[in-house]
Coordinates of C-alpha atoms and ligand atoms in Angstrom, one line a residue:
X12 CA -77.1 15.1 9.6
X13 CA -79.4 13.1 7.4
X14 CA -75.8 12.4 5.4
X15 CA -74.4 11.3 8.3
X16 CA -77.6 8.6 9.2
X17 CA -77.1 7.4 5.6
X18 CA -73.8 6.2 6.3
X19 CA -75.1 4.2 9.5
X20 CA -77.6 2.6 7.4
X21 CA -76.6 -1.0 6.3
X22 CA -79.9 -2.3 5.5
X23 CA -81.8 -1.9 8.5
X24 CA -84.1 0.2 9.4
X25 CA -82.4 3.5 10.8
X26 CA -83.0 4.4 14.0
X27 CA -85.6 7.4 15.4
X28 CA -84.1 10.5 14.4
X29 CA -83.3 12.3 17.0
X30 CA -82.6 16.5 17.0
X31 CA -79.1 17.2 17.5
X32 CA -77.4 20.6 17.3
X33 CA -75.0 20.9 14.9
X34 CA -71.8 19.7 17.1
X35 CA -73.2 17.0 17.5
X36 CA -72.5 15.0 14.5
X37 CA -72.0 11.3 14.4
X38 CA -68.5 9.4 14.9
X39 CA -69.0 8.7 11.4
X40 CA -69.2 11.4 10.0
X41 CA -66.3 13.0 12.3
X42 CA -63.8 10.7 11.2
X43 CA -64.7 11.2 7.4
X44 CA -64.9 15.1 8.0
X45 CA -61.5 14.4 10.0
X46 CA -60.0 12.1 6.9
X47 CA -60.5 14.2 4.5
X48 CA -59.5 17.6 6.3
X49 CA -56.0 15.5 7.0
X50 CA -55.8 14.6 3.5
X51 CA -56.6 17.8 1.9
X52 CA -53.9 19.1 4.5
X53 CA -51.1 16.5 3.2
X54 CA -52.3 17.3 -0.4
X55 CA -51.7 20.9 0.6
X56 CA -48.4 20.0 2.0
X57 CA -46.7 18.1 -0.4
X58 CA -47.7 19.8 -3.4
X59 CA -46.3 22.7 -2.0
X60 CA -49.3 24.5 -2.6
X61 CA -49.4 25.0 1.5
X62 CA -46.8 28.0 2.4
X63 CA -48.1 29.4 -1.1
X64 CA -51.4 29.7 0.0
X65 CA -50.7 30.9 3.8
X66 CA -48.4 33.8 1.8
X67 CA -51.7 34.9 -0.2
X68 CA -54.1 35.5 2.8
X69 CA -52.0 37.1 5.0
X70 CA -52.9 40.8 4.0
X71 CA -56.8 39.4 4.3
X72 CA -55.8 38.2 8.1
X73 CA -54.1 41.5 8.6
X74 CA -57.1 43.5 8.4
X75 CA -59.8 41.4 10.1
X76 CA -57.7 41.3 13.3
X77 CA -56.2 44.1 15.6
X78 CA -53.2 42.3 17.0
X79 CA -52.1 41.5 13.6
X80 CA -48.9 41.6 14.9
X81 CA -48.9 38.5 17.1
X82 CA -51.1 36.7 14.4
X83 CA -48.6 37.2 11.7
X84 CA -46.1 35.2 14.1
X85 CA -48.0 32.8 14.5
X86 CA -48.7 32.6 10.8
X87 CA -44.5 32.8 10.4
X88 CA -44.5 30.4 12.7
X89 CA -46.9 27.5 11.2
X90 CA -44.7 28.4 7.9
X91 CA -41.9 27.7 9.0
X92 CA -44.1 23.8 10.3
X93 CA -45.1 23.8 7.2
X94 CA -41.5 24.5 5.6
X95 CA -40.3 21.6 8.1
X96 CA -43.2 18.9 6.9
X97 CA -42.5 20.0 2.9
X98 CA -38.8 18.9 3.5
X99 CA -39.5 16.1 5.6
X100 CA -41.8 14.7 2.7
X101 CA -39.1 15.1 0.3
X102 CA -36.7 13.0 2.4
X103 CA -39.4 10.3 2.7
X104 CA -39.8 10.5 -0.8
X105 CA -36.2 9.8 -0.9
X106 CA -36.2 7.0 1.0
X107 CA -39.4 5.4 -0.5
X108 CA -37.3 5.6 -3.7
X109 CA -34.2 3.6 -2.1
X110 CA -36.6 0.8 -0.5
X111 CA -38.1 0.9 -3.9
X112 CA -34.5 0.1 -5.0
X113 CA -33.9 -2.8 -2.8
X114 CA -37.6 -4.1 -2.9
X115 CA -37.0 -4.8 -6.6
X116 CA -33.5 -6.1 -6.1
X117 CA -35.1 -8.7 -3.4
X118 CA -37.8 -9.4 -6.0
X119 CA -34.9 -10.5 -8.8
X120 CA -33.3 -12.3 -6.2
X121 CA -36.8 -14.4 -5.8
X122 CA -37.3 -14.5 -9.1
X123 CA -33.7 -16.0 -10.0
X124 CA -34.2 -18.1 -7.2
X125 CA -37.9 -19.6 -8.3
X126 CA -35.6 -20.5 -11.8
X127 CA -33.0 -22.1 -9.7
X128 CA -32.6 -25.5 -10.1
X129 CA -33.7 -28.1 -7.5
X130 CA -30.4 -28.7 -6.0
X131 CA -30.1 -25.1 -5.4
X132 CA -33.9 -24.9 -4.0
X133 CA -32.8 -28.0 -1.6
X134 CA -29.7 -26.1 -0.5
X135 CA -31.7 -22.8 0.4
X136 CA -34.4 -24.3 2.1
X137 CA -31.8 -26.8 4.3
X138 CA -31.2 -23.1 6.1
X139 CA -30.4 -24.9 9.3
X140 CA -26.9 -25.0 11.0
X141 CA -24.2 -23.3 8.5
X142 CA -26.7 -23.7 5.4
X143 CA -23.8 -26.3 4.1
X144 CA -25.3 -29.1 2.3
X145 CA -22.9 -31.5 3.2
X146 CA -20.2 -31.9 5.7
X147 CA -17.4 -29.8 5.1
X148 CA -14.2 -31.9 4.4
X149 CA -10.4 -31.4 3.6
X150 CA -9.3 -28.4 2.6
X151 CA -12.8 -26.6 2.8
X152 CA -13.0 -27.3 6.6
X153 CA -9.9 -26.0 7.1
X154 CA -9.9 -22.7 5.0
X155 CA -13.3 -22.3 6.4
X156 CA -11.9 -22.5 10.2
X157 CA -12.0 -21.9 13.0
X158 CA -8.5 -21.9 12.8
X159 CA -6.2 -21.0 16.2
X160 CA -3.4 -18.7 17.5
X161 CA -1.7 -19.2 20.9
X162 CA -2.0 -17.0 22.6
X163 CA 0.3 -15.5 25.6
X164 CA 1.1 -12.5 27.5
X165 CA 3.3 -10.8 25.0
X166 CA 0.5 -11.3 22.0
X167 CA -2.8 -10.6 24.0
X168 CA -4.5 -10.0 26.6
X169 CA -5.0 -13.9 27.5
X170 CA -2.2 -14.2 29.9
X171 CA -3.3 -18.5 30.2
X172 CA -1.1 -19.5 27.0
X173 CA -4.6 -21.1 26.0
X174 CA -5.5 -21.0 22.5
X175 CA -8.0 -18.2 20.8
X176 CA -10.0 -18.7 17.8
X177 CA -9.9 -17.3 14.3
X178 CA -11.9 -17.5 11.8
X179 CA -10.6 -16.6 7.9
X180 CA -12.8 -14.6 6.0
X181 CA -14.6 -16.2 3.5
X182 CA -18.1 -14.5 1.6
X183 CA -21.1 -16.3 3.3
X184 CA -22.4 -16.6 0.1
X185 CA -20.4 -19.5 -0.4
X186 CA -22.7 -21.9 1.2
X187 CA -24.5 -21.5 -2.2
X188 CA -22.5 -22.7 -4.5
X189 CA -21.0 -26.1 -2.3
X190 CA -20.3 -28.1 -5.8
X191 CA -18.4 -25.6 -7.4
X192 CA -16.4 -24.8 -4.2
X193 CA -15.9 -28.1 -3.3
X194 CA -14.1 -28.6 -7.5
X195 CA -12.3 -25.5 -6.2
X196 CA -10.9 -26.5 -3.2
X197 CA -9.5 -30.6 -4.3
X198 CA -5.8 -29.7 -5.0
X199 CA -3.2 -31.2 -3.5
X200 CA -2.1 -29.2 -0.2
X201 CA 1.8 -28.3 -1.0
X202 CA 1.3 -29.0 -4.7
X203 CA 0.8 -27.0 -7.5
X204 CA -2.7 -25.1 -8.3
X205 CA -5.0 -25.8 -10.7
X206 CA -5.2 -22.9 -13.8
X207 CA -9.2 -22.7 -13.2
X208 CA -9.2 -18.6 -13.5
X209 CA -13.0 -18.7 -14.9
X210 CA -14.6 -21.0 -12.0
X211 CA -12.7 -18.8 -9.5
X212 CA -14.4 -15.9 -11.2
X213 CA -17.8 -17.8 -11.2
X214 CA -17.7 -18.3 -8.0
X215 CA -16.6 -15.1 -6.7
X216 CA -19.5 -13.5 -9.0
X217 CA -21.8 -15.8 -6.9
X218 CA -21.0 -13.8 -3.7
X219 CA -18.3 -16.4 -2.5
X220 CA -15.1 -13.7 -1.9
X221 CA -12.5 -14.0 -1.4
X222 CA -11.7 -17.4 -2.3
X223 CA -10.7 -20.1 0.5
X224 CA -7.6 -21.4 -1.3
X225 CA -4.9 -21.1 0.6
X226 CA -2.5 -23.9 0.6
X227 CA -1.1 -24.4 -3.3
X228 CA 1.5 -22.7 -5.4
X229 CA 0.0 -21.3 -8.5
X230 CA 2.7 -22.6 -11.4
X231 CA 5.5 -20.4 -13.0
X232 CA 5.4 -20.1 -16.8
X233 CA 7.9 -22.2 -18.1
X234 CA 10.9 -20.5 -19.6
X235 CA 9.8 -17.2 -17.6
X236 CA 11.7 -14.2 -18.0
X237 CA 12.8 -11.2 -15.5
X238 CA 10.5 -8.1 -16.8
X239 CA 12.1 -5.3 -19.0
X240 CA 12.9 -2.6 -16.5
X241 CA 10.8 0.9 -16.4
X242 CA 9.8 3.0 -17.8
X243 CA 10.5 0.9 -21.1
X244 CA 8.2 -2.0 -19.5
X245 CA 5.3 0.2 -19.1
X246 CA 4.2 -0.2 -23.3
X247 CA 6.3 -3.2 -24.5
X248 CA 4.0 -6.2 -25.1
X249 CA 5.4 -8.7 -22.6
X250 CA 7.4 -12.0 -23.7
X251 CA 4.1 -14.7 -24.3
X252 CA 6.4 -16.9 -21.5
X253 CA 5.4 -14.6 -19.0
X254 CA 1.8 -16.3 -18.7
X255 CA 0.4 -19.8 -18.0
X256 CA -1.8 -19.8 -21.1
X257 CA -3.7 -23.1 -19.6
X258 CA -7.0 -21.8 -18.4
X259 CA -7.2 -19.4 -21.9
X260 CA -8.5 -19.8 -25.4
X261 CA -5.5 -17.8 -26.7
X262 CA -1.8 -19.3 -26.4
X263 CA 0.2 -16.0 -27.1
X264 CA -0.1 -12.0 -27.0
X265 CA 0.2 -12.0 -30.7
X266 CA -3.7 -14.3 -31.0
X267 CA -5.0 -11.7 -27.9
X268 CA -4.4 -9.2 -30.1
X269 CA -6.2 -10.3 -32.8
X270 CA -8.5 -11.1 -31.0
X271 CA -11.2 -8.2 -30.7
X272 CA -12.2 -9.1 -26.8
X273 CA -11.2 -6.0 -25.0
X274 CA -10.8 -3.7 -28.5
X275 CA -7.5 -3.7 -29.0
X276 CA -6.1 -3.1 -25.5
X277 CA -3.3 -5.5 -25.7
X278 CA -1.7 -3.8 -28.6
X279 CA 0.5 -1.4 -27.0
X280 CA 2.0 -0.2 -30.2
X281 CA -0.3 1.2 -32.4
X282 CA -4.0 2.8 -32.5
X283 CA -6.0 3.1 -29.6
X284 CA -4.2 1.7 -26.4
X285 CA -1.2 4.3 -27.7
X286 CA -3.7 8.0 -27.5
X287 CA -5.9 7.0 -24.8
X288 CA -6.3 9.8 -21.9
X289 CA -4.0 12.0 -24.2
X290 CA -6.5 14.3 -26.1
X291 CA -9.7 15.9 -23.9
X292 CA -12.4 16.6 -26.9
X293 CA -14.2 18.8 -24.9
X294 CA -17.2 16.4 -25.0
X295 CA -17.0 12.5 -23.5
X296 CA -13.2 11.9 -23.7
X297 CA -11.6 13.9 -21.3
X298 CA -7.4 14.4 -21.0
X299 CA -5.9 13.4 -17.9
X300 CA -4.5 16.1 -18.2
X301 CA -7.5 18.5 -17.9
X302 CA -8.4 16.3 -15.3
X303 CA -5.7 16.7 -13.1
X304 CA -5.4 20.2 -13.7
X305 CA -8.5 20.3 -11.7
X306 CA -6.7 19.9 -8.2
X307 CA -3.6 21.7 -7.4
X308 CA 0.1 20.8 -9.1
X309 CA 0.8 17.3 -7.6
X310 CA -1.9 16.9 -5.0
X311 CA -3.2 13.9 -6.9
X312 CA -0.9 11.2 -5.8
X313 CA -2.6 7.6 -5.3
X314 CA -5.5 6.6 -7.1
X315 CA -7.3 3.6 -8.4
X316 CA -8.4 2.4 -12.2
X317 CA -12.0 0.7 -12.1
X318 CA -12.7 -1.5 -14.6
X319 CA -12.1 -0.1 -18.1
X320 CA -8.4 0.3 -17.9
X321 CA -8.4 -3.8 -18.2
X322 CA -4.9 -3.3 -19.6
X323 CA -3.3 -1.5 -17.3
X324 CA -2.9 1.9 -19.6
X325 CA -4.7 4.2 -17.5
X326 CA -2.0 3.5 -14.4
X327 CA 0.8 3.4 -17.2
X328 CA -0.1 7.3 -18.2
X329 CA -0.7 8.4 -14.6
X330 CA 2.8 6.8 -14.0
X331 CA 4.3 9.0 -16.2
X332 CA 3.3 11.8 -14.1
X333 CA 4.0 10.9 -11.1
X334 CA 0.8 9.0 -9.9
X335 CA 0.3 5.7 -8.5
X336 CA -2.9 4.2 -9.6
X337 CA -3.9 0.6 -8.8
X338 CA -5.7 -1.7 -11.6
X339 CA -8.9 -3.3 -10.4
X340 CA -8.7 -6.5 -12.7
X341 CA -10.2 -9.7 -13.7
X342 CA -8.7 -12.5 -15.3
X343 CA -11.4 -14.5 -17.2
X344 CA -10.6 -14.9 -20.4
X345 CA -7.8 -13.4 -20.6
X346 CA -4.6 -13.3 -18.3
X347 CA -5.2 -9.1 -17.7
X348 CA -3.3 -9.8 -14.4
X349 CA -0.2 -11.0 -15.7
X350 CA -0.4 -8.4 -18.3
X351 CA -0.5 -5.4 -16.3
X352 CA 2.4 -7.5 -13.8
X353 CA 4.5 -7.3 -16.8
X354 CA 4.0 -3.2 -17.5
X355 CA 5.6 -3.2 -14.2
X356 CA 2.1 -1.9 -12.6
X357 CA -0.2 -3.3 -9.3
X358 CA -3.6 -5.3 -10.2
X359 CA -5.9 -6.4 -7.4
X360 CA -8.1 -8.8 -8.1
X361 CA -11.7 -7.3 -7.7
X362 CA -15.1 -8.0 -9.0
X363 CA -18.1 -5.6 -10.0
X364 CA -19.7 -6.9 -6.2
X365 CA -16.4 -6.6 -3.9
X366 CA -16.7 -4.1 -1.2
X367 CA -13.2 -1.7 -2.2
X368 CA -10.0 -3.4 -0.5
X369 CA -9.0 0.1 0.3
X370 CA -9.3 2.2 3.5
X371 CA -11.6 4.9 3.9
X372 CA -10.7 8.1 2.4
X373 CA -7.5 7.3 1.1
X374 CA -7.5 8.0 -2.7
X375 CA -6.5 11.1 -4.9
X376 CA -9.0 9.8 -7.5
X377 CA -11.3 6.9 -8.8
X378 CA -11.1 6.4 -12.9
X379 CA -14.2 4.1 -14.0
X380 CA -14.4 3.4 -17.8
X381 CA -17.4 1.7 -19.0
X382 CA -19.4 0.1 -17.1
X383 CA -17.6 0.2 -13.7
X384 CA -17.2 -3.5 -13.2
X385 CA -15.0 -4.5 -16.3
X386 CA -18.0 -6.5 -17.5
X387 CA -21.3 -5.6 -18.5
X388 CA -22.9 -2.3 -16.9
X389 CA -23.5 -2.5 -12.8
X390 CA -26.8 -0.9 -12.3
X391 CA -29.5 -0.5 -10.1
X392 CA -28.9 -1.2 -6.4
X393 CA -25.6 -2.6 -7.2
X394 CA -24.5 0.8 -8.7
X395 CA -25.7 2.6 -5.9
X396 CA -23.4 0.3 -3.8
X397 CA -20.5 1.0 -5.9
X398 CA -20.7 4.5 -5.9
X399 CA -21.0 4.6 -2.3
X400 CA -17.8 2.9 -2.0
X401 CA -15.9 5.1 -4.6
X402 CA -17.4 8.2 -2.0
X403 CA -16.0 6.0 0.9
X404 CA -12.2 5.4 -0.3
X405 CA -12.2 9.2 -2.1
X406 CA -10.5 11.6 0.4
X407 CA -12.1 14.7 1.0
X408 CA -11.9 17.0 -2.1
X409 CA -10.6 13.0 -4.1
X410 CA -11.9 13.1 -7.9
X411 CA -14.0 10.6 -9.4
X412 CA -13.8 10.4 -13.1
X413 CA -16.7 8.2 -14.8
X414 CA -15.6 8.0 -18.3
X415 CA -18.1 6.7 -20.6
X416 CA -20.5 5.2 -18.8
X417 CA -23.1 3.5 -20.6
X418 CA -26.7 3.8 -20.1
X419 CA -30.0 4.2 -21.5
X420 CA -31.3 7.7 -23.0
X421 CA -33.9 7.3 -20.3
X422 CA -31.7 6.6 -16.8
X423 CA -29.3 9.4 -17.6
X424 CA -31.9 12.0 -16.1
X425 CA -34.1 9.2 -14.4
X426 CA -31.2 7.0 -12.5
X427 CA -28.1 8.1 -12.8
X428 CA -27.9 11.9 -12.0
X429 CA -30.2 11.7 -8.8
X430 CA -28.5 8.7 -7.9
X431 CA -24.8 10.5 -7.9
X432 CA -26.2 13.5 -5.9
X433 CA -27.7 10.8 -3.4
X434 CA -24.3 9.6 -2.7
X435 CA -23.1 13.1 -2.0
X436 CA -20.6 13.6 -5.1
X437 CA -20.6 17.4 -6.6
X438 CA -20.3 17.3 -10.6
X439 CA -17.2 19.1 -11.9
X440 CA -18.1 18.9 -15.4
X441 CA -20.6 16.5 -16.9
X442 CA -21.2 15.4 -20.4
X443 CA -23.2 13.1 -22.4
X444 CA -24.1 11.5 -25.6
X445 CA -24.6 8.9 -28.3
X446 CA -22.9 5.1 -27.7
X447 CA -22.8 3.1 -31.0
X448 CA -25.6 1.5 -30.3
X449 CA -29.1 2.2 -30.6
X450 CA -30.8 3.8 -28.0
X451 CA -27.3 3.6 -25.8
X452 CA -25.7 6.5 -23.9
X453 CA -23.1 7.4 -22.3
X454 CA -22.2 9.6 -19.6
X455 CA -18.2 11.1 -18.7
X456 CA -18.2 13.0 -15.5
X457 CA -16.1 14.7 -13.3
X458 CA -17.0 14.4 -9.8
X459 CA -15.7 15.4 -6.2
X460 CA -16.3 14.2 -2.8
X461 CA -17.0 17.2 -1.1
X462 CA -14.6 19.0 1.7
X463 CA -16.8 18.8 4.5
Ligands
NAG516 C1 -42.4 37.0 9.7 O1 -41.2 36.6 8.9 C2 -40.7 37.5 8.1 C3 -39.5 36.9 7.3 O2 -39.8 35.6 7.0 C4 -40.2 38.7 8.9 O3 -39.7 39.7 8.0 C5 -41.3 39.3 9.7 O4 -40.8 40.3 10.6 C6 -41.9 38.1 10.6 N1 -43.0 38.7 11.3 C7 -43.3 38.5 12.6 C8 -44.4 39.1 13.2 O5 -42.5 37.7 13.2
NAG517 C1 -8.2 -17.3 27.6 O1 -8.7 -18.1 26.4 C2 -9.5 -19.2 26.8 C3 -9.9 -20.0 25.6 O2 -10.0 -19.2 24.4 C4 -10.8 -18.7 27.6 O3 -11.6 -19.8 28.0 C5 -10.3 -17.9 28.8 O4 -11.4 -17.3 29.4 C6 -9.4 -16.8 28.4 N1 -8.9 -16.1 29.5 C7 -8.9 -14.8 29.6 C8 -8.3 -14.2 30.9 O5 -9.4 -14.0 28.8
NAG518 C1 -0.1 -17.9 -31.4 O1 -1.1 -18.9 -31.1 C2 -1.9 -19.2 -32.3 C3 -3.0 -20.1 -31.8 O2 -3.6 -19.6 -30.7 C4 -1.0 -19.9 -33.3 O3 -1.7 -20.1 -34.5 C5 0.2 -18.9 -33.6 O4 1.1 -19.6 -34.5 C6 0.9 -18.5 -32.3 N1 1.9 -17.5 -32.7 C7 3.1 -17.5 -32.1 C8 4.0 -16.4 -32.6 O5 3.4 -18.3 -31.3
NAG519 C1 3.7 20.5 -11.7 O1 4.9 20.4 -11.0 C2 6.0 19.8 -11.7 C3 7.2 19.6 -10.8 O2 6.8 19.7 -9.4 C4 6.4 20.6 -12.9 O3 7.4 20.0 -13.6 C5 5.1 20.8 -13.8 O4 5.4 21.7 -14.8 C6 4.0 21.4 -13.0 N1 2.8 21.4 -13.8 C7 2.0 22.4 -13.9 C8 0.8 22.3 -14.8 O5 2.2 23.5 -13.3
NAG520 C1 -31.2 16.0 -18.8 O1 -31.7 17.2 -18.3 C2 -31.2 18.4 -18.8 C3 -31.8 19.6 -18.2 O2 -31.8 19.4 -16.8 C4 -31.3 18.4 -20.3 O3 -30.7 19.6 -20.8 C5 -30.7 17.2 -21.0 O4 -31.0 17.2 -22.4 C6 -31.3 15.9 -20.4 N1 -30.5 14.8 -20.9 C7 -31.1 13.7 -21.3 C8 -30.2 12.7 -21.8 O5 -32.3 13.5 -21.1

């Protein structure tokens, strides 16, 4: 009691005591007796310690009480609340982790954006209207819409013959990056395209995809060839006039091989292009082989290759056996598009960001080699998204195979093997070990989306 008059005391003098009975305690001191009892009982809770120590006194209660009987229910039953709150903790746990996740993906958004430059500052705090800086002219107006179909009672369900509007699909991003789309979109409607492969790739890195050109014809290599036929196309380096070399450093397949920018992967000949996917190691480099032997005898059918195959072998060996996989590619710095063309093999032009242009659940298998977005590593909430979206186009039962991903020593445990249960795929088999460089990892896994 005299505790509980201390806390009223702020100075003054404290009012004449006055007898109370021992219920009658202040407010006070009720709510600190009531903080700390809820407290202890959420300390209780979450570190488990509850159900553990309701499991220890039950032979005590047994004995002090006749109908023991009724009280053990009740002590079942206030287990089985407690069991409830224990796993409702862990799934806010869970969830405190993802809006951790995003929190600190907004915060490198701010951050980037307090070392944007002024033009860019101006442009996201216009806001208003379409956020466009200026007025949208020429081509950009048009690609950007709306655009509009006539319709009529055979095509819809306006039966007036008046017109309805569409819009094209363009990434709203774009509004961002006005100057480089506005460089992007002066061509000549009905003439010829400019080469400009690495501001295309700029810009679609910058969140504006797909691209608003619509209205140019990208040039034919002079001199251009018909392709060798298959399966004799699939690892014959193709004729250097199958490419406009404009937008490159390199003129001709034989300075791309030299050069060491994807490690060798245009050399079809010789070394490592020629073994990859043939010999499993038992360790990081798995067989495709191995790999498919882990679904039924020609269940694995369609599939797609994520980043690392930037040459188009990956889909060349799953040819062989009957599979059609489809090359996610990018074409900075080197034309990996026309290249995989030429194998006689499908590229679709996707970066790390790009929501899958796939259905759901309609692949056999995902392949992802390196770090999934054929540049540097995707990480963090990014990674999350992309793995998501692997889940989302896998059928039920579809593989994934992550072949040697790189990480830190660190996010294998930390990141990367919570964050592949969270998106719901089971591990198959699941190795790791040194990269070549210090402190680097990496991880080759086999993974399924589960049946049901
Ligand atoms: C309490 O639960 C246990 C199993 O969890 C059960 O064996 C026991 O019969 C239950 N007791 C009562 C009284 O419900
Ligand atoms: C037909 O389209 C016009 C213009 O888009 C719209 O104003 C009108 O309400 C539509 N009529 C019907 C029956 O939907
Ligand atoms: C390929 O291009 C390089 C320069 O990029 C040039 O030096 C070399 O002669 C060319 N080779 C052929 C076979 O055209
Ligand atoms: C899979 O089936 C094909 C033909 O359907 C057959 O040639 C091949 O040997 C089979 N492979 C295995 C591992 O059974
Ligand atoms: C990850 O955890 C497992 C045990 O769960 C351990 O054997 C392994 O060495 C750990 N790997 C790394 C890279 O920390």
């Amino acid at each position: 009691m005299e505790a509980a008059d201390l806390l009223h005391g702020n100075g003054k003098k404290p009012p004449p005591p006055r007898r109370r009975r021992w219920w009658q305690c202040s407010t006070t001191a009720v709510t600190l007796l009531m903080f700390l009892l809820t407290n202890t009982v959420s300390i209780v809770v979450s570190s488990g310690a509850g159900p553990a120590l309701l499991r220890r006194y039950r032979p005590a209660t047994i004995r002090l009480w006749d109908g023991s009987a009724a009280l053990l229910a009740d002590l079942n039953a206030t287990q089985a609340v407690l069991d409830a709150s224990r796993a409702e903790l862990a799934g806010l746990y869970a969830r405190v982790g993802t809006a951790n996740e995003l929190l600190r993906t907004l915060l490198d958004a701010m951050a980037a954006r307090d070392g944007a430059t002024e033009q860019q500052r101006e442009l996201l705090a216009a806001g208003g209207g379409d956020g466009w800086k200026r007025e949208l002219a020429g081509e950009l107006k048009l690609a950007v819409g709306p655009l509009h179909l006539l319709t009529n009672a055979r095509h819809g369900r306006n039966a007036t013959g008046d017109e309805a509007a569409v819009f094209p699909t363009l990434g709203h991003a774009c509004v961002r990056v006005q100057d480089d789309l506005e460089r992007y979109m002066a061509y000549t409607p009905g003439g010829e395209c400019p080469a400009d492969e690495a501001l295309a790739h700029r810009l679609m890195l910058s969140g504006c995809e797909p691209l608003p050109r619509r209205r140019c014809r990208p040039p034919s290599p002079k001199g251009y060839a018909h392709p060798l036929p298959l399966p004799g196309s699939l690892w014959a380096t193709p004729p250097d006039t199958s490419v406009v070399w404009d937008a490159y450093p390199c003129k001709n397949y034989s300075c791309l091989q030299a050069s060491s920018s994807c490690d060798g992967c245009f050399d079809l000949r010789r070394g490592r292009e020629k073994a990859r996917w043939a010999r499993d190691d038992g360790a990081l480099s798995y067989s495709i082989a191995a790999v498919l032997a882990a679904r039924p005898n020609g269940t694995v059918r369609v599939g797609l290759d994520l980043g690392g195959g930037a040459s188009g072998t990956f889909a060349a060996r799953m040819l062989e056996r009957g599979v059609t996989v489809v090359t996610a590619a990018v074409s900075a710095g080197a034309p990996l598009n026309s290249f995989i063309a030429s194998r006689g093999l499908v590229s679709v032009h996707v970066s790390a960001a790009h929501r899958l242009p796939f259905f759901d659940r309609t692949l056999d298998i995902v392949h992802a080699a390196g770090g999934l977005g054929g540049g540097p590593a995707v990480t963090g909430v990014m990674l999350e998204f992309a793995l998501f979206d692997v889940y989302r186009v896998l059928r039920p039962g579809g593989l994934f195979w992550l072949d040697h991903f790189p990480c830190s020593h660190a996010q294998v445990n930390a990141t990367l093997a919570p964050m592949l249960g969270r998106v719901g795929l089971k591990k198959l088999r699941w190795n790791t070990g040194r990269g070549k460089e210090k402190n680097q990892w990496h991880i080759s896994a086999l993974l399924e989306k589960p049946m049901a």
